[in-house]
PDB file of C-alpha atoms in Angstrom:
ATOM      1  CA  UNK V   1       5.486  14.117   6.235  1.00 70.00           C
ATOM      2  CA  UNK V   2       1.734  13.636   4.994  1.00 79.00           C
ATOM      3  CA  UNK V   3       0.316  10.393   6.627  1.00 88.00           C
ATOM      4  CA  UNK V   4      -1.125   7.379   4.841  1.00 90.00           C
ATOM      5  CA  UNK V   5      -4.424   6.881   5.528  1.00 95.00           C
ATOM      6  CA  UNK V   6      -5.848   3.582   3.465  1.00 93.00           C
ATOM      7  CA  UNK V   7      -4.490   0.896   1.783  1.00 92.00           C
ATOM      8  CA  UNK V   8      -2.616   1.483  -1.344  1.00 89.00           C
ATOM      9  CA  UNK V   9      -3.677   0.301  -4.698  1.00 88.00           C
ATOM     10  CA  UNK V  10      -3.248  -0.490  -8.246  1.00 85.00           C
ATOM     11  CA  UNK V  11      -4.971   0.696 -11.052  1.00 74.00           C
ATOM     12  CA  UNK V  12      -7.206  -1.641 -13.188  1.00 72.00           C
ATOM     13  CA  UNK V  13      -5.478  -1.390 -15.915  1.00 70.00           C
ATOM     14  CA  UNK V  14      -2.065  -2.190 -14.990  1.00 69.00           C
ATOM     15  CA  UNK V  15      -3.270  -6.379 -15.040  1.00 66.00           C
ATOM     16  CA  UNK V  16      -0.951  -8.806 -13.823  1.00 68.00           C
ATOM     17  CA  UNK V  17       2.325  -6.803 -14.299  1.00 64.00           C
ATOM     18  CA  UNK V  18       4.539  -5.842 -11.227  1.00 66.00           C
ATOM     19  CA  UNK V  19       6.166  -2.792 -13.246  1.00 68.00           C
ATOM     20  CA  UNK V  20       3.175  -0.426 -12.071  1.00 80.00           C
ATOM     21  CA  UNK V  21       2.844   2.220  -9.142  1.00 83.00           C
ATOM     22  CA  UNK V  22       0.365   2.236  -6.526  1.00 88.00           C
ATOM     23  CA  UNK V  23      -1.893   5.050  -4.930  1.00 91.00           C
ATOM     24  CA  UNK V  24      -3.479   5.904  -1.433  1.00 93.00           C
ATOM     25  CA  UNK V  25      -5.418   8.458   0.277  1.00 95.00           C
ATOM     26  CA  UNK V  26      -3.704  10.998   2.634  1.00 94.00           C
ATOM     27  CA  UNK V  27      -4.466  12.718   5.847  1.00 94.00           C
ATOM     28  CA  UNK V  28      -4.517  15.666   3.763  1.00 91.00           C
ATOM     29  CA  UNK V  29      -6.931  14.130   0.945  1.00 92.00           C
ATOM     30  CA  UNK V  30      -4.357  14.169  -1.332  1.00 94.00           C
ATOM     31  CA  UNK V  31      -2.689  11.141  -2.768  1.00 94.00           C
ATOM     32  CA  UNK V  32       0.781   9.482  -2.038  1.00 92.00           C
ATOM     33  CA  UNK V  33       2.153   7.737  -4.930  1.00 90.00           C
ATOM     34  CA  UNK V  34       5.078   4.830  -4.553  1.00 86.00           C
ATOM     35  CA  UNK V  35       6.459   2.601  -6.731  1.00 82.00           C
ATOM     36  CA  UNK V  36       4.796  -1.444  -6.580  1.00 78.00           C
ATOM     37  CA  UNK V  37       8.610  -2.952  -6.702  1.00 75.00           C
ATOM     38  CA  UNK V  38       9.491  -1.113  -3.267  1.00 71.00           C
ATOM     39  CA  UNK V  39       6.496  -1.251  -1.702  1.00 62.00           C
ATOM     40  CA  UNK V  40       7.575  -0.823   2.118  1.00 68.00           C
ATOM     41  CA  UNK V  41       9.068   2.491   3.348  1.00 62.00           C
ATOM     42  CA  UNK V  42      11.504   0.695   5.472  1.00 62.00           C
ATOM     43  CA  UNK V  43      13.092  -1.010   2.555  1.00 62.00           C
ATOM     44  CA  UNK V  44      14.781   2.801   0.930  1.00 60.00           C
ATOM     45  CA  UNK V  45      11.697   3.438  -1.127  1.00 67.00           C
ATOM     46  CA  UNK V  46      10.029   6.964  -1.378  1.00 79.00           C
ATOM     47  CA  UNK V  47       6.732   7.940  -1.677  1.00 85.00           C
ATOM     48  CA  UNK V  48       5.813  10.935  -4.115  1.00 89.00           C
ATOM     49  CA  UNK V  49       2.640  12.671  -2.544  1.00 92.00           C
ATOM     50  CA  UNK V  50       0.836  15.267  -4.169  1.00 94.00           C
ATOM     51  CA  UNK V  51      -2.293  17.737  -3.198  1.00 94.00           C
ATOM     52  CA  UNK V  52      -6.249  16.672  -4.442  1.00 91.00           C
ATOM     53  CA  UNK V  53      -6.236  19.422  -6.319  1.00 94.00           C
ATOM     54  CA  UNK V  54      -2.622  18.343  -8.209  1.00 95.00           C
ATOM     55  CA  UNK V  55      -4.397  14.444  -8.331  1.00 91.00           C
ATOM     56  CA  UNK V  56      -7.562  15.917 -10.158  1.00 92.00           C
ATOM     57  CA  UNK V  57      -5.729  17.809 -12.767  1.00 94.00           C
ATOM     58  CA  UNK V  58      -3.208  14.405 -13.346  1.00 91.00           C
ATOM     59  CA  UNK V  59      -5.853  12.345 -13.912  1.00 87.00           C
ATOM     60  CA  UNK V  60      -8.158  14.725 -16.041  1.00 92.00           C
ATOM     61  CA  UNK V  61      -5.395  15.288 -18.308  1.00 93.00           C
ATOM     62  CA  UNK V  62      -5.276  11.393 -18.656  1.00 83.00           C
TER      63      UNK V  62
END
């Protein structure tokens, strides 16, 4: 499992609304990805990670 290394956050342009996903940094300077509803691991919720490469190409193609 890739470790969590800083605090996750929201984008800027997801405002005030709660129906968003959050991002943080991984050990493996990737990016692990979970949904803002279901924030805490312990409560059934999953977190998507993905490599910095896979995160560069995502957001370029934005």
């Amino acid at each position: 499992m890739t470790k969590v290394v800083s605090p996750f956050w929201k984008s800027s342009y997801s405002g005030q609304e709660n129906a968003c996903v959050e991002v943080a940094d991984t050990a493996t300077h990737g990016r692990a990805i979970r949904d803002s509803k279901q924030p805490h691991p312990e409560d059934g919720s999953a977190l998507l990670t993905v490599s910095r490469a896979a995160w560069h190409r995502f957001v370029n193609s934005l």
